[in-house]
Coordinates of C-alpha atoms and ligand atoms in Angstrom, one line a residue:
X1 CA 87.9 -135.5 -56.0
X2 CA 88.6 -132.4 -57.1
X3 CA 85.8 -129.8 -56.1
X4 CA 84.7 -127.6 -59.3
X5 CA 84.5 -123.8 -58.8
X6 CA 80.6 -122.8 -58.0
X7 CA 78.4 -122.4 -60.4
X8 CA 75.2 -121.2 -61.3
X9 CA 73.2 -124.5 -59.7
X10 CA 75.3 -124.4 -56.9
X11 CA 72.2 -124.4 -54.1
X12 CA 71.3 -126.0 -50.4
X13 CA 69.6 -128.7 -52.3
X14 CA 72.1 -129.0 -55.5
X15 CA 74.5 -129.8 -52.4
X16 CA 72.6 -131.7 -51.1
X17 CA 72.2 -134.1 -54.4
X18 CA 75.6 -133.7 -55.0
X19 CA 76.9 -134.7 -51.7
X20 CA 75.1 -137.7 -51.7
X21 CA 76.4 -138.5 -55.1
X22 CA 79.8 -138.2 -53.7
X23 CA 79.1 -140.6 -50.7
X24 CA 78.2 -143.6 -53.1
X25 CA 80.5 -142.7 -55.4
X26 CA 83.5 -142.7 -53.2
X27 CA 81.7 -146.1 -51.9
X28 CA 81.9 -147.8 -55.3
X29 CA 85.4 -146.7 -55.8
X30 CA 83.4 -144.9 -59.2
X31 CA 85.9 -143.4 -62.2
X32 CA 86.5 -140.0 -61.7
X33 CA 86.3 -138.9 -65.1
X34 CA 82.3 -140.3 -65.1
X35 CA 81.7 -139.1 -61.0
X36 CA 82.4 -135.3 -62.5
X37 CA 80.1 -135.5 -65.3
X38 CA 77.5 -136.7 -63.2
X39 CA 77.4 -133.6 -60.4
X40 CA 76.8 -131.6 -63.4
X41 CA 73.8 -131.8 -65.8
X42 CA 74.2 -132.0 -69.2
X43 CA 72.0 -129.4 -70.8
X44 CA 70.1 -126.7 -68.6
X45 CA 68.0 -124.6 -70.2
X46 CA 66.4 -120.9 -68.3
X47 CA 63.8 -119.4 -70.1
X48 CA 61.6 -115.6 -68.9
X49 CA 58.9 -114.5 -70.9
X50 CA 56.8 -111.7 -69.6
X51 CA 53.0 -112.3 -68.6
X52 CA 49.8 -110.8 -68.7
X53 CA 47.5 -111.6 -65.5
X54 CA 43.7 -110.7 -65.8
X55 CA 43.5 -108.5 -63.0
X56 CA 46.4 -106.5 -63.8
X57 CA 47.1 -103.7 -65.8
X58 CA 51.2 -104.3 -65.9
X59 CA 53.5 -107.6 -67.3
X60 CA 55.4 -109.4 -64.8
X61 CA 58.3 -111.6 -66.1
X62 CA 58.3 -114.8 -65.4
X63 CA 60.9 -117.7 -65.0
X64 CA 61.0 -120.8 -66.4
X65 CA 63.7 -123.8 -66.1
X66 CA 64.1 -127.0 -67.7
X67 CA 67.3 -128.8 -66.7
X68 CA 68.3 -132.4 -68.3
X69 CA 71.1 -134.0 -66.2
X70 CA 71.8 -137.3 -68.3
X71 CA 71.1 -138.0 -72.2
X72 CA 72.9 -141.4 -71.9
X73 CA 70.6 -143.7 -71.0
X74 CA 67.5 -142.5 -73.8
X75 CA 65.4 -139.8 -73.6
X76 CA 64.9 -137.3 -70.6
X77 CA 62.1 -137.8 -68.3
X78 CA 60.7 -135.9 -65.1
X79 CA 57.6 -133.7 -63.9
X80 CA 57.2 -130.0 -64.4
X81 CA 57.2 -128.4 -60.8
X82 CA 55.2 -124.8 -60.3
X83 CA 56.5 -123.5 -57.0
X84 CA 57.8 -120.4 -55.8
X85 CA 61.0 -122.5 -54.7
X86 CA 61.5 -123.4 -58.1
X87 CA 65.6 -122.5 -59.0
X88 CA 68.0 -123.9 -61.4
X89 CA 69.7 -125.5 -58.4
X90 CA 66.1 -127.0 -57.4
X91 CA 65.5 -128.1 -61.1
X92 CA 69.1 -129.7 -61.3
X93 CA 68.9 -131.7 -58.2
X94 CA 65.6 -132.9 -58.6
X95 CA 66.7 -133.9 -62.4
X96 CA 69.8 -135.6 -60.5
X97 CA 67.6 -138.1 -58.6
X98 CA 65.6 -138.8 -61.7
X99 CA 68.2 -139.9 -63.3
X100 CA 69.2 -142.6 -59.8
X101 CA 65.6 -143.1 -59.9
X102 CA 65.0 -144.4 -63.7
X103 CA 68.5 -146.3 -63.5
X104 CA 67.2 -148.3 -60.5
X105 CA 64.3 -148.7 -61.9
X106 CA 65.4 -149.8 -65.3
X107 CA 63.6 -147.4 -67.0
X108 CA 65.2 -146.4 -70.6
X109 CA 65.4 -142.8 -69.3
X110 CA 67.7 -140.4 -68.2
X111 CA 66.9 -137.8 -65.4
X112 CA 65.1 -134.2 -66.1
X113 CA 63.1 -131.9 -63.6
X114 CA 61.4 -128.5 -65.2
X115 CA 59.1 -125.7 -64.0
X116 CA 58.0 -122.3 -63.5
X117 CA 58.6 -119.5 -60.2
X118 CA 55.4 -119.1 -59.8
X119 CA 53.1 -119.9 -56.4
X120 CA 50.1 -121.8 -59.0
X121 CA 47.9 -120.9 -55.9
X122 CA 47.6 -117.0 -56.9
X123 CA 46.5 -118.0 -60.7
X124 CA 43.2 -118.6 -62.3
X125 CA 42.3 -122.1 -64.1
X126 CA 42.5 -120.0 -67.5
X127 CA 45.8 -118.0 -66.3
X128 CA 47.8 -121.2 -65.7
X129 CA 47.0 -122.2 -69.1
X130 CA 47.9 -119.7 -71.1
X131 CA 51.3 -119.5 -68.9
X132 CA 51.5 -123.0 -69.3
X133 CA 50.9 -122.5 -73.2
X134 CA 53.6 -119.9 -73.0
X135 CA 56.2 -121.8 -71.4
X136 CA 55.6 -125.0 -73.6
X137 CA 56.1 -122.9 -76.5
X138 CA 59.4 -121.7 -74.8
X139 CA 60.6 -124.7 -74.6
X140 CA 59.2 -126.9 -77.5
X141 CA 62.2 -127.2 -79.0
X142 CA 64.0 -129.1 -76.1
X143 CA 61.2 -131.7 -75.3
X144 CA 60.0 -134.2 -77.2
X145 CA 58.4 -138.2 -77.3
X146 CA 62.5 -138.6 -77.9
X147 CA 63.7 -136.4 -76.2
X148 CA 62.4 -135.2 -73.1
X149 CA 59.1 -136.1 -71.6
X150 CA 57.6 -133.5 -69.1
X151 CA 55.1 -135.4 -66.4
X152 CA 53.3 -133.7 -63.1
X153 CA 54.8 -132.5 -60.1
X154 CA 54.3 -130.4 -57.5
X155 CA 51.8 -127.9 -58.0
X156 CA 51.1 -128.9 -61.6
X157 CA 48.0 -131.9 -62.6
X158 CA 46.7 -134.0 -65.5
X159 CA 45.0 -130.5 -66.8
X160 CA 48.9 -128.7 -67.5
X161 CA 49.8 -131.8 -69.3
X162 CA 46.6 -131.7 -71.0
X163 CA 47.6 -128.3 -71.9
X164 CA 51.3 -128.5 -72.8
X165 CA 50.4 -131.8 -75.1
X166 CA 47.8 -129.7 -76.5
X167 CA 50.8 -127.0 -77.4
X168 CA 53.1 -129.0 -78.5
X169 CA 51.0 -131.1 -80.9
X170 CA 49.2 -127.5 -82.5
X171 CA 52.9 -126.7 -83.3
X172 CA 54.1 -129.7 -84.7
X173 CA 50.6 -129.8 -86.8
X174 CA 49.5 -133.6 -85.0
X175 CA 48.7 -135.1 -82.3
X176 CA 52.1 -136.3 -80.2
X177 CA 50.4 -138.0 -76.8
X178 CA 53.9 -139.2 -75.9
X179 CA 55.6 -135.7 -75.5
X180 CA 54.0 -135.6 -72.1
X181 CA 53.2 -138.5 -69.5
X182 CA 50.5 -137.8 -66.6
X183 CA 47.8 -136.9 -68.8
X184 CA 44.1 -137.7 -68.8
X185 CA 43.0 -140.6 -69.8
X186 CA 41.0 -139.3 -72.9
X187 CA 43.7 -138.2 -74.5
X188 CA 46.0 -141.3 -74.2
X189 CA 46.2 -140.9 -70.4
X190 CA 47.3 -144.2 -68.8
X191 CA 44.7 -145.9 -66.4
X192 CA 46.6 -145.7 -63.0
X193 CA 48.9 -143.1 -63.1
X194 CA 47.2 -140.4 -61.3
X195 CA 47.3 -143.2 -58.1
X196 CA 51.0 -144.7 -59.0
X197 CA 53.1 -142.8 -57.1
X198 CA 51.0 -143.2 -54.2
X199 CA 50.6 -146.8 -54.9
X200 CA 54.5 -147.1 -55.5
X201 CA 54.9 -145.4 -52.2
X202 CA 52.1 -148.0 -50.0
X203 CA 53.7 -150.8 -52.0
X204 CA 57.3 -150.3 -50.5
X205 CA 55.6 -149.6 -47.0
X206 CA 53.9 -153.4 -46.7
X207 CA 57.5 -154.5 -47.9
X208 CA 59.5 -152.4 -44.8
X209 CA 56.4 -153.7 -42.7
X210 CA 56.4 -156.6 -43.6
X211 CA 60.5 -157.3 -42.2
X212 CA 59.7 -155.0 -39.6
X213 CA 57.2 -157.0 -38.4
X214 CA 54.5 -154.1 -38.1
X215 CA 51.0 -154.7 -38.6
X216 CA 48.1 -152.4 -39.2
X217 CA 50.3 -149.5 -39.4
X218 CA 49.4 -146.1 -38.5
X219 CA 50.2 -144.1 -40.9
X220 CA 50.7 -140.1 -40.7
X221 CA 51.0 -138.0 -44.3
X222 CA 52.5 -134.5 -44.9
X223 CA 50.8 -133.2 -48.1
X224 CA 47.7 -134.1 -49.2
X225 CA 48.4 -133.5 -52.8
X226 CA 48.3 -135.8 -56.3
X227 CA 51.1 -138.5 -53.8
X228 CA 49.6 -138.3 -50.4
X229 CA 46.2 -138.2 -51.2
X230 CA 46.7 -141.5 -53.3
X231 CA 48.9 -143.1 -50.7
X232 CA 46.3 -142.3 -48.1
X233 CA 43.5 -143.6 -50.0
X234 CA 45.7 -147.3 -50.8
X235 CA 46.9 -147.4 -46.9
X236 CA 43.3 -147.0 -45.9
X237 CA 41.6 -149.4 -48.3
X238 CA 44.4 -151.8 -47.2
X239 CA 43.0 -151.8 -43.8
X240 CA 46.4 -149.3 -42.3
X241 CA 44.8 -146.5 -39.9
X242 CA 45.9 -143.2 -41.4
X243 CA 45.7 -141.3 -38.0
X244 CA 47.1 -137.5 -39.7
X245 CA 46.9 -135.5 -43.1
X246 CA 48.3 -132.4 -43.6
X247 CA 48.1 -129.6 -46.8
X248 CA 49.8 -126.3 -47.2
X249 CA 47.8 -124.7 -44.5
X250 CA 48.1 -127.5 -42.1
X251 CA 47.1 -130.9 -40.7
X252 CA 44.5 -133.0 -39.1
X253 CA 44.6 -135.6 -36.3
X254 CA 42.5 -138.6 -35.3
X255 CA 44.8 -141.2 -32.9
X256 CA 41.7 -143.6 -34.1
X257 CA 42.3 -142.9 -38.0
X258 CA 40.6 -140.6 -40.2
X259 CA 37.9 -142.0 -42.4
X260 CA 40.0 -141.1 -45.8
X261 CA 37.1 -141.2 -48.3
X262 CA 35.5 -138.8 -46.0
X263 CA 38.3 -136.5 -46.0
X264 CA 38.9 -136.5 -49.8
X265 CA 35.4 -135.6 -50.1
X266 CA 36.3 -132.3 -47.9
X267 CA 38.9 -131.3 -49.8
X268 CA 37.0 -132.0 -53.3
X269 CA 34.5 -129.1 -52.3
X270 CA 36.6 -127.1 -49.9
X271 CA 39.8 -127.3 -51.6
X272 CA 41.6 -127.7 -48.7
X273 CA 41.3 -130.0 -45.6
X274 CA 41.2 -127.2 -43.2
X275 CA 37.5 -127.2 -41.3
X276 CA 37.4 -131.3 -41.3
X277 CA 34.7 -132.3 -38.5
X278 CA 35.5 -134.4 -35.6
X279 CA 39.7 -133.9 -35.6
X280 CA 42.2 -132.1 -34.0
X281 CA 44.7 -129.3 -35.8
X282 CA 48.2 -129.9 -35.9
X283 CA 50.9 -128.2 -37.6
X284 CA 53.0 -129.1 -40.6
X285 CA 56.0 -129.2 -38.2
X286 CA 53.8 -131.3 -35.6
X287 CA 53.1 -133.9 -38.0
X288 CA 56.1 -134.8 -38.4
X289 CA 56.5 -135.7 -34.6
X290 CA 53.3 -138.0 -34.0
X291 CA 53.2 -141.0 -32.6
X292 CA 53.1 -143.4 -35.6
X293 CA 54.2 -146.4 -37.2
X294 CA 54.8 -145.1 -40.7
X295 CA 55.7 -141.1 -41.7
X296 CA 55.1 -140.9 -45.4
X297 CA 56.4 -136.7 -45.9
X298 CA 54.3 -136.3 -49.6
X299 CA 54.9 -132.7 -49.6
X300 CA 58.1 -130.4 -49.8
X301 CA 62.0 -131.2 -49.8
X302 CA 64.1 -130.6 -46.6
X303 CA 61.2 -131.2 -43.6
X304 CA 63.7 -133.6 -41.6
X305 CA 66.8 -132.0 -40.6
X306 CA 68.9 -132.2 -38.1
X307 CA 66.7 -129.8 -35.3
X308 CA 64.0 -132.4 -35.6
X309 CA 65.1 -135.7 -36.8
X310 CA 65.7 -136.6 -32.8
X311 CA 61.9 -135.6 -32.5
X312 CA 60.6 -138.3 -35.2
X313 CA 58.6 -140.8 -33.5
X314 CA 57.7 -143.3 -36.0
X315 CA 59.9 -147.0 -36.6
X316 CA 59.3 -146.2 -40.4
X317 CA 59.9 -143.0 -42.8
X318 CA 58.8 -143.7 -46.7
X319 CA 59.9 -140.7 -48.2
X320 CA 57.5 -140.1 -51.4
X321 CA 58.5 -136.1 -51.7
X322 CA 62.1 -135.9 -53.3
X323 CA 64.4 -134.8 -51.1
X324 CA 62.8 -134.6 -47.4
X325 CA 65.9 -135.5 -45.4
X326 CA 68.8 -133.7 -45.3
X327 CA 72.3 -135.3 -44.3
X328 CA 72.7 -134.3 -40.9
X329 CA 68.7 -135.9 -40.4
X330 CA 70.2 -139.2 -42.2
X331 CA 72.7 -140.1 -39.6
X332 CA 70.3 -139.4 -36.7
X333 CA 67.4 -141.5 -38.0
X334 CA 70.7 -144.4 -38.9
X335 CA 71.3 -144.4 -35.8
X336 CA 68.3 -144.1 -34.0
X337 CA 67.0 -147.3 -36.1
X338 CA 64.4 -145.6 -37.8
X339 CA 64.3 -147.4 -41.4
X340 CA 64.4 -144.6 -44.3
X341 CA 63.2 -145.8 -48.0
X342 CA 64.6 -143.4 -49.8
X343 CA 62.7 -141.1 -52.4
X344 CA 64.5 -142.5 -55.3
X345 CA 63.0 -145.8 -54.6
X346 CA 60.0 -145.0 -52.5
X347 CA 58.4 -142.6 -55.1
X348 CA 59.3 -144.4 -58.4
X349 CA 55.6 -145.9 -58.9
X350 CA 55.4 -142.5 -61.1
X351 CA 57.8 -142.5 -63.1
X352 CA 57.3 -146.1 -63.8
X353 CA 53.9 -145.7 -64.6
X354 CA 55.2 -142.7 -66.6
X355 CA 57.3 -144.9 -68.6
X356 CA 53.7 -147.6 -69.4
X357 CA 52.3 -144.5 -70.9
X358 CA 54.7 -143.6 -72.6
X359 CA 55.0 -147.2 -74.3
X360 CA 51.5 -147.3 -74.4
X361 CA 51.3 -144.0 -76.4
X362 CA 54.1 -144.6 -78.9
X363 CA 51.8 -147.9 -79.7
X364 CA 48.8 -146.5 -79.2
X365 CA 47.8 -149.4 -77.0
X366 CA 45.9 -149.7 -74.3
X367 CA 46.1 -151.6 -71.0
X368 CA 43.6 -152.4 -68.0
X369 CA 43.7 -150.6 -64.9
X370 CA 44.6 -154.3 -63.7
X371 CA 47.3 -154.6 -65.7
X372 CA 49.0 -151.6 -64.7
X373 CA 48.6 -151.8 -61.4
X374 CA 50.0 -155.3 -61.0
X375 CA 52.8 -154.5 -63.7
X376 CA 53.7 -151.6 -61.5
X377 CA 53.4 -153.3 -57.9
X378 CA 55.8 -156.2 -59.1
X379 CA 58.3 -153.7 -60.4
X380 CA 58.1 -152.1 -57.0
X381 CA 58.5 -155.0 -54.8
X382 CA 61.6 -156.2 -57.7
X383 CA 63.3 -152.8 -56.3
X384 CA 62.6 -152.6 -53.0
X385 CA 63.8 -156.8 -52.5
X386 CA 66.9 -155.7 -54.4
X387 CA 68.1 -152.5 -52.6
X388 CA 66.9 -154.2 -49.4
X389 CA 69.5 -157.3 -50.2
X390 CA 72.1 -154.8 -51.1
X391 CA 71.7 -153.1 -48.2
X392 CA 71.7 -156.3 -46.1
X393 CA 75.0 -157.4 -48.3
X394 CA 76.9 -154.3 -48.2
X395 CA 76.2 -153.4 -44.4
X396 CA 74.3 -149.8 -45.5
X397 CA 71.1 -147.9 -44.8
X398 CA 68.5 -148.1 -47.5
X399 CA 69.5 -145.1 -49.0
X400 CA 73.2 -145.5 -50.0
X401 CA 72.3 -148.9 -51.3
X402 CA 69.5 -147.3 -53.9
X403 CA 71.7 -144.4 -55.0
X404 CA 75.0 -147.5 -55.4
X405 CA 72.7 -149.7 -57.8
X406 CA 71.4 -146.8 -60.0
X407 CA 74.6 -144.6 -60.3
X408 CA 76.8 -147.8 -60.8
X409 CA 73.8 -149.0 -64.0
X410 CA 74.8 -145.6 -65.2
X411 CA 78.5 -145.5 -64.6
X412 CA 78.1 -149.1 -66.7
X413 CA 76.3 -147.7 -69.6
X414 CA 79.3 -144.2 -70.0
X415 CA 81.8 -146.7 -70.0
X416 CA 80.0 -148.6 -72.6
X417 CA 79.3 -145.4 -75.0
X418 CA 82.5 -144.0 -74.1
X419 CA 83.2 -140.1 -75.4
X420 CA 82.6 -138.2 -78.5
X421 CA 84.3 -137.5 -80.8
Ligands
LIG501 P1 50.8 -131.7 -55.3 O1 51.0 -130.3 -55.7 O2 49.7 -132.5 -56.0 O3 50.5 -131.8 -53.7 C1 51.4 -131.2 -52.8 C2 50.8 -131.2 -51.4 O4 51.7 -130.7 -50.5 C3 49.5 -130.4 -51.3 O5 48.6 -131.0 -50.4 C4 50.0 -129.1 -50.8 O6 49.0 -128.3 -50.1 C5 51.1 -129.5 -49.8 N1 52.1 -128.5 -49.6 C6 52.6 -127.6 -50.5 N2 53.6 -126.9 -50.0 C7 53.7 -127.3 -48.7 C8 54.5 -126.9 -47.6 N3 55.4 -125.9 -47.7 N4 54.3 -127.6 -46.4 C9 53.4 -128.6 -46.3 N5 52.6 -129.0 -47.3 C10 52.8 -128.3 -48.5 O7 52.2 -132.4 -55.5 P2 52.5 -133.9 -55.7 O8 52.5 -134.2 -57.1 O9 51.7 -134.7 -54.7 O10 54.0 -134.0 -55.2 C11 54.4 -134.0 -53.8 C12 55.8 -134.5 -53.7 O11 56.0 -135.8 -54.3 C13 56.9 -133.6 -54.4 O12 58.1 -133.6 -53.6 C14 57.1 -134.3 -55.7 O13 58.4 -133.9 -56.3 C15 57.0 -135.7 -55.3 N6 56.7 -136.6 -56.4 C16 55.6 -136.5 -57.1 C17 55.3 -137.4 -58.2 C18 54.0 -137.3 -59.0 O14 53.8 -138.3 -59.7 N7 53.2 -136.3 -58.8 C19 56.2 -138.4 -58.4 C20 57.4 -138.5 -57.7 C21 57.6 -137.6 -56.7

């Protein structure tokens, strides 16, 4: 395959996506003319609009990206990420393993990713929403119910999409709940989706136990966020002992397990889980390298790498951030026989609870929290059996099985469309 010149995604982690693109797609013997347009996204959109803090006497410009990689498969879908990390070649990866994602999935989407360069930590409740007003309105013309339906990620909540359904809707002079999925439940919010991804992520965990034969896991988290909160707060209910958390400024330990409810509570009025009685500190980095059964990272991309993958000392990794594991990390933990579920598969619970809403909100019906919940656990099991099998049939890890089903779904559907004109 011939390699393009860089370009202006070209990034660690828009490598990274693109590398493992090329592994499965060399695997599948895939058609070259449909493997080029996929390490590329289709449209990718960079937006700066200057900004007015309420402390500050001066505007600061501000960046803003929304990148949709694949228009093929129905509209685009993917969160909106507020991070200092945030890039084009962030956004475009990220929108790259939507796109696997919804195609394994079956979801009627293609992949998008979208966000702002800013750290959300610095900002006042009313600051983020007027920037969050500003950078709807910045890019209104892009999203859509049919188009392209923002969601939350990191750093971002139910409140933004609150906001940016709120901006979208005084524009278009109506109320339009399914421009954005992830919202509160009063305003055609679905019951369940603030938990699903964590859900998702627990519900693939009892599968990999279950063949691994592991019971009562102990379970350590890295990022105590909208995922690993959730995912905690399932393993825990489910009788699993959750022996570490971690947040941005770092972790807690309890080899008997942390009482979960308890810790929630902490963070609720402290806002973060520093000061939590009756554990030890750890690191970010030390979390990672606990004795444990399960390792869920729920926070950041690259964490495992190749200078601490050796280091990892659970049987299990469930990835629910995108992107945790970097190539060189993969082959180690292969090889060592720790079993990966990748993040395309392992975080999907949002995205498919995404997609309920979504249908939900273009029929303005409502289900129970039952029925989404056990809609969304059988669509998760459905996945992990199948990439498992594949896995099992084709002699591969986890990973390369997940990103072969979705990219050849997609590779299916191009030939079918074929090219314009
Ligand atoms: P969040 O902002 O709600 O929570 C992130 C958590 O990670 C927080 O506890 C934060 O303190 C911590 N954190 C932030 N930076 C960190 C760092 N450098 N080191 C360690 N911890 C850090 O975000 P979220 O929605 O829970 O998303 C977490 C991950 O899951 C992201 O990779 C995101 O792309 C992925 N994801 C989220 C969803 C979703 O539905 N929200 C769906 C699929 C995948």
């Amino acid at each position: 395959m011939q390699q393009a010149r860089p370009i202006e995604w070209d990034t660690p982690m828009y490598r990274l996506a693109v590398a493992q693109l090329d592994r499965a797609a060399e695997a599948i013997h895939l058609d070259e003319n449909i493997w080029s347009r996929l390490r590329t996204p289709q449209r990718a959109y960079v937006v700066s609009f200057p900004f007015w803090r309420d402390e500050f006497d001066h505007l600061e410009t501000v960046f803003g990206y929304r990148v949709q990689h694949l228009l093929t498969m129905g509209p685009t879908k993917g969160g909106i990420r507020y991070d200092l990390g945030v890039d084009l070649g962030e956004m475009t990866a990220l929108s790259m393993w939507m796109s696997w994602k919804c195609a394994l999935m079956k979801l009627p989407f293609g992949g998008a990713k979208g966000g702002l360069r800013i750290n959300p930590r610095d900002f006042a409740p009313r600051e983020l929403q007027r920037i969050t007003r500003r950078f709807t309105s910045e890019i209104i013309d892009v999203i859509g119910p049919d188009r392209d339906i923002p969601a939350p990620d990191l750093g971002t909540s139910e409140l933004v999409m609150a906001w940016m359904m709120d901006t979208y809707s005084q524009q278009k002079g109506h109320a339009v709940p399914g421009v954005v999925t992830g919202k509160p439940v009063e305003i055609g919010g679905s019951l369940g989706r603030r938990e699903a991804t964590g859900r998702g992520v627990i519900t693939c965990m009892l599968e990999a136990c279950r063949h691994l034969e592991i019971d009562r896991a102990r379970v350590a988290i890295q990022g105590f966020g909208n995922v690993g909160a959730a995912a905690a707060a399932i393993a825990h209910e489910l009788g699993c002992r959750v022996v570490a958390v971690s947040d941005f400024g770092g972790g807690i330990h309890c080899d008997a397990g942390l009482d979960i409810p308890s810790v929630i509570a902490h963070v609720k009025e402290n806002d973060k889980l520093e000061g939590f009685p009756g554990a030890d500190s750890v690191t970010n980095a030390e979390i990672l390298e606990l004795p444990c059964d399960v390792l869920i990272p729920a926070a950041v991309e690259n964490q495992i790498s190749g200078d601490n993958a050796d280091r990892l000392r659970c049987r299990l990794l469930v990835e629910a951030a995108n992107g945790p594991t970097d190539l060189e990390a993969d082959a180690i933990l292969i090889e060592r026989g720790v079993h990966v579920v990748p993040d395309i598969l392992a975080n999907a619970g949002g995205v498919t609870v995404s997609y309920f809403e979504w249908i939900q909100s273009s029929q303005q019906l409502f289900w129970t929290e039952e029925e989404v919940n056990g809609r969304l656990i059988t669509l998760m099991q459905q996945a992990y059996r199948q990439v498992h099998e594949a896995s099992e049939a084709r002699s591969l890890d986890m990973r390369s099985a997940a990103l072969q089903i979705g990219i050849e779904r997609i590779a299916a559907a191009k030939r079918t469309r074929g090219v314009f004109p």
